[in-house]
mmCIF file of C-alpha atoms in Angstrom:
data_model
loop_
_atom_site.group_PDB
_atom_site.id
_atom_site.type_symbol
_atom_site.label_atom_id
_atom_site.label_comp_id
_atom_site.label_asym_id
_atom_site.label_seq_id
_atom_site.Cartn_x
_atom_site.Cartn_y
_atom_site.Cartn_z
ATOM 1 C CA MET Q 61 14.611 -58.686 16.105
ATOM 2 C CA SER Q 62 12.168 -59.720 13.384
ATOM 3 C CA GLN Q 63 9.070 -57.634 12.821
ATOM 4 C CA PRO Q 64 5.695 -59.150 11.960
ATOM 5 C CA SER Q 65 4.763 -58.907 8.284
ATOM 6 C CA VAL Q 66 1.032 -58.623 8.913
ATOM 7 C CA LYS Q 67 -0.877 -57.038 11.789
ATOM 8 C CA ILE Q 68 -4.674 -57.174 12.072
ATOM 9 C CA GLN Q 69 -6.565 -55.082 14.597
ATOM 10 C CA LYS Q 70 -10.291 -54.819 15.336
ATOM 11 C CA ILE Q 71 -11.131 -51.116 15.250
ATOM 12 C CA TRP Q 72 -14.929 -51.257 15.412
ATOM 13 C CA LEU Q 73 -17.424 -53.813 16.742
ATOM 14 C CA ASP Q 74 -21.205 -53.915 16.366
ATOM 15 C CA ASP Q 75 -23.434 -54.198 19.426
ATOM 16 C CA ASP Q 76 -23.221 -57.984 19.713
ATOM 17 C CA ASP Q 77 -19.570 -58.292 18.561
ATOM 18 C CA SER Q 78 -20.555 -60.477 15.581
ATOM 19 C CA PHE Q 79 -19.594 -57.967 12.885
ATOM 20 C CA PHE Q 80 -16.499 -55.797 12.997
ATOM 21 C CA GLU Q 81 -14.099 -53.601 11.064
ATOM 22 C CA LEU Q 82 -10.452 -54.635 10.754
ATOM 23 C CA ASN Q 83 -7.333 -52.638 10.157
ATOM 24 C CA LEU Q 84 -4.834 -54.650 8.113
ATOM 25 C CA ASP Q 85 -1.235 -53.456 8.360
ATOM 26 C CA VAL Q 86 1.236 -55.010 5.899
ATOM 27 C CA ASN Q 87 4.971 -54.328 6.220
ATOM 28 C CA ILE Q 88 7.260 -54.049 3.204
ATOM 29 C CA ASN Q 89 11.017 -53.688 3.678
ATOM 30 C CA ILE Q 90 12.955 -51.515 1.227
ATOM 31 C CA PHE Q 91 16.468 -50.081 1.054
ATOM 32 C CA THR Q 92 17.109 -46.329 0.863
ATOM 33 C CA ASP Q 93 19.352 -43.627 2.323
ATOM 34 C CA ASN Q 94 19.088 -40.205 3.946
ATOM 35 C CA GLU Q 95 19.753 -38.426 0.642
ATOM 36 C CA GLU Q 96 16.636 -39.966 -0.921
ATOM 37 C CA LEU Q 97 14.584 -39.249 2.203
ATOM 38 C CA GLU Q 98 15.764 -35.637 2.165
ATOM 39 C CA LYS Q 99 14.488 -35.312 -1.428
ATOM 40 C CA LEU Q 100 11.147 -36.603 -0.188
ATOM 41 C CA ARG Q 101 11.093 -34.124 2.700
ATOM 42 C CA GLU Q 102 12.037 -31.137 0.521
ATOM 43 C CA GLY Q 103 9.506 -32.042 -2.167
ATOM 44 C CA VAL Q 104 6.692 -32.465 0.334
ATOM 45 C CA MET Q 105 7.625 -29.153 1.977
ATOM 46 C CA ASP Q 106 7.478 -27.399 -1.426
ATOM 47 C CA PHE Q 107 4.098 -29.008 -2.038
ATOM 48 C CA ALA Q 108 2.832 -27.897 1.396
ATOM 49 C CA CYS Q 109 3.949 -24.326 0.631
ATOM 50 C CA PHE Q 110 1.937 -24.438 -2.635
ATOM 51 C CA LYS Q 111 5.054 -24.221 -4.821
ATOM 52 C CA GLN Q 112 3.713 -27.308 -6.635
ATOM 53 C CA LYS Q 113 0.169 -28.626 -7.158
ATOM 54 C CA GLU Q 114 1.444 -32.200 -6.903
ATOM 55 C CA PHE Q 115 4.606 -33.958 -5.773
ATOM 56 C CA LEU Q 116 5.703 -37.442 -6.765
ATOM 57 C CA TRP Q 117 8.607 -39.189 -5.046
ATOM 58 C CA THR Q 118 9.884 -42.578 -6.132
ATOM 59 C CA THR Q 119 12.668 -44.843 -5.030
ATOM 60 C CA GLY Q 120 13.646 -47.953 -6.929
ATOM 61 C CA GLU Q 121 12.090 -48.800 -10.259
ATOM 62 C CA ASP Q 122 8.873 -50.497 -11.276
ATOM 63 C CA VAL Q 123 10.669 -53.061 -13.469
ATOM 64 C CA GLU Q 124 11.933 -56.623 -13.034
ATOM 65 C CA ASN Q 125 15.197 -57.488 -11.243
ATOM 66 C CA VAL Q 126 15.452 -54.501 -8.883
ATOM 67 C CA SER Q 127 15.434 -54.409 -5.092
ATOM 68 C CA HIS Q 128 12.202 -52.447 -4.572
ATOM 69 C CA PHE Q 129 9.770 -49.845 -5.847
ATOM 70 C CA LEU Q 130 8.088 -47.189 -3.731
ATOM 71 C CA SER Q 131 6.073 -44.292 -5.088
ATOM 72 C CA ILE Q 132 4.365 -41.632 -2.978
ATOM 73 C CA ARG Q 133 2.257 -38.959 -4.678
ATOM 74 C CA PHE Q 134 0.906 -35.953 -2.786
ATOM 75 C CA PHE Q 135 -1.858 -33.954 -4.478
ATOM 76 C CA LEU Q 136 -4.543 -31.433 -3.614
ATOM 77 C CA TYR Q 137 -7.894 -33.121 -3.135
ATOM 78 C CA GLY Q 138 -10.856 -30.833 -3.633
ATOM 79 C CA ASN Q 139 -10.738 -27.170 -2.708
ATOM 80 C CA ARG Q 140 -11.092 -27.387 1.077
ATOM 81 C CA GLY Q 141 -7.452 -27.880 2.093
ATOM 82 C CA TYR Q 142 -7.496 -31.663 1.811
ATOM 83 C CA VAL Q 143 -4.479 -33.566 0.580
ATOM 84 C CA GLY Q 144 -4.582 -36.892 -1.213
ATOM 85 C CA VAL Q 145 -1.713 -39.315 -0.831
ATOM 86 C CA GLU Q 146 -1.260 -42.244 -3.205
ATOM 87 C CA VAL Q 147 1.254 -44.915 -2.189
ATOM 88 C CA THR Q 148 2.458 -47.808 -4.328
ATOM 89 C CA ALA Q 149 4.960 -50.191 -2.746
ATOM 90 C CA ASP Q 150 6.481 -53.342 -4.217
ATOM 91 C CA ASN Q 151 9.237 -55.384 -2.582
ATOM 92 C CA LYS Q 152 10.081 -56.956 -5.996
ATOM 93 C CA LEU Q 153 10.526 -60.404 -4.493
ATOM 94 C CA GLU Q 154 9.501 -63.660 -6.144
ATOM 95 C CA SER Q 155 6.345 -65.472 -5.118
ATOM 96 C CA PRO Q 156 5.509 -66.481 -2.404
ATOM 97 C CA TYR Q 157 7.418 -63.566 -0.826
ATOM 98 C CA SER Q 158 6.210 -60.820 -3.163
ATOM 99 C CA VAL Q 159 4.114 -57.944 -1.873
ATOM 100 C CA ARG Q 160 2.633 -55.151 -3.961
ATOM 101 C CA ALA Q 161 0.228 -52.657 -2.473
ATOM 102 C CA THR Q 162 -1.408 -49.476 -3.725
ATOM 103 C CA PHE Q 163 -3.544 -47.359 -1.452
ATOM 104 C CA PHE Q 164 -4.831 -43.831 -1.077
ATOM 105 C CA LEU Q 165 -5.548 -41.677 1.917
ATOM 106 C CA VAL Q 166 -7.004 -38.230 2.371
ATOM 107 C CA THR Q 167 -5.644 -35.996 5.087
ATOM 108 C CA VAL Q 168 -5.293 -32.288 5.893
ATOM 109 C CA LEU Q 169 -2.431 -29.905 5.246
ATOM 110 C CA SER Q 170 -1.393 -29.792 8.920
ATOM 111 C CA GLN Q 171 -0.684 -33.543 8.705
ATOM 112 C CA ILE Q 172 1.728 -32.852 5.832
ATOM 113 C CA ASP Q 173 3.588 -30.386 8.072
ATOM 114 C CA ASP Q 174 3.698 -33.028 10.819
ATOM 115 C CA PHE Q 175 5.039 -35.594 8.330
ATOM 116 C CA THR Q 176 7.891 -33.346 7.116
ATOM 117 C CA ARG Q 177 8.835 -32.386 10.675
ATOM 118 C CA LYS Q 178 8.977 -36.021 11.773
ATOM 119 C CA LEU Q 179 10.766 -37.054 8.583
ATOM 120 C CA GLY Q 180 13.447 -34.452 9.376
ATOM 121 C CA SER Q 181 13.908 -35.978 12.844
ATOM 122 C CA PHE Q 182 14.016 -39.448 11.287
ATOM 123 C CA ILE Q 183 16.754 -38.396 8.842
ATOM 124 C CA LYS Q 184 18.803 -36.847 11.675
ATOM 125 C CA GLY Q 185 18.524 -40.075 13.682
ATOM 126 C CA GLU Q 186 16.576 -38.407 16.488
ATOM 127 C CA ILE Q 187 13.755 -40.926 16.022
ATOM 128 C CA TYR Q 188 13.768 -44.422 14.506
ATOM 129 C CA GLU Q 189 10.053 -44.818 13.856
ATOM 130 C CA LEU Q 190 7.843 -42.356 12.028
ATOM 131 C CA ASP Q 191 4.063 -42.340 12.533
ATOM 132 C CA SER Q 192 2.186 -39.641 10.647
ATOM 133 C CA LEU Q 193 -0.484 -38.818 8.054
ATOM 134 C CA ILE Q 194 -3.735 -39.448 9.871
ATOM 135 C CA GLN Q 195 -6.547 -40.458 7.511
ATOM 136 C CA LEU Q 196 -9.426 -37.987 7.292
ATOM 137 C CA PHE Q 197 -12.804 -39.712 7.229
ATOM 138 C CA GLU Q 198 -15.517 -37.700 5.566
ATOM 139 C CA GLN Q 199 -19.096 -38.539 6.453
#
């Protein structure tokens, strides 16, 4: 079954519903295997245990004529237990099918533990969809 490529959701409305905040969700399909995902899981676990100050995982290459590029960088953000996550994804397709996105999120260390636990279940085939890494909003 085909999945939608773009999903837009209203997540906040003003009092008269004339101004709102949208969440834009863009899907990018890539090819990988459990071995690569296990490297991601192990690296993130080492990062979460403070064996590394930063962890960068990439799959594919950021050059022409490859199937995809995905880079996820985990790093300490500030000194209060926050974790920054930088994601760059590129499906390496020709226009009009090309998608390249870079975004950051800030979360807490417990979300990193949740991510590695769920990623382990995903690798084992116990789950087929992984939702994790809740964005921390500082006021």
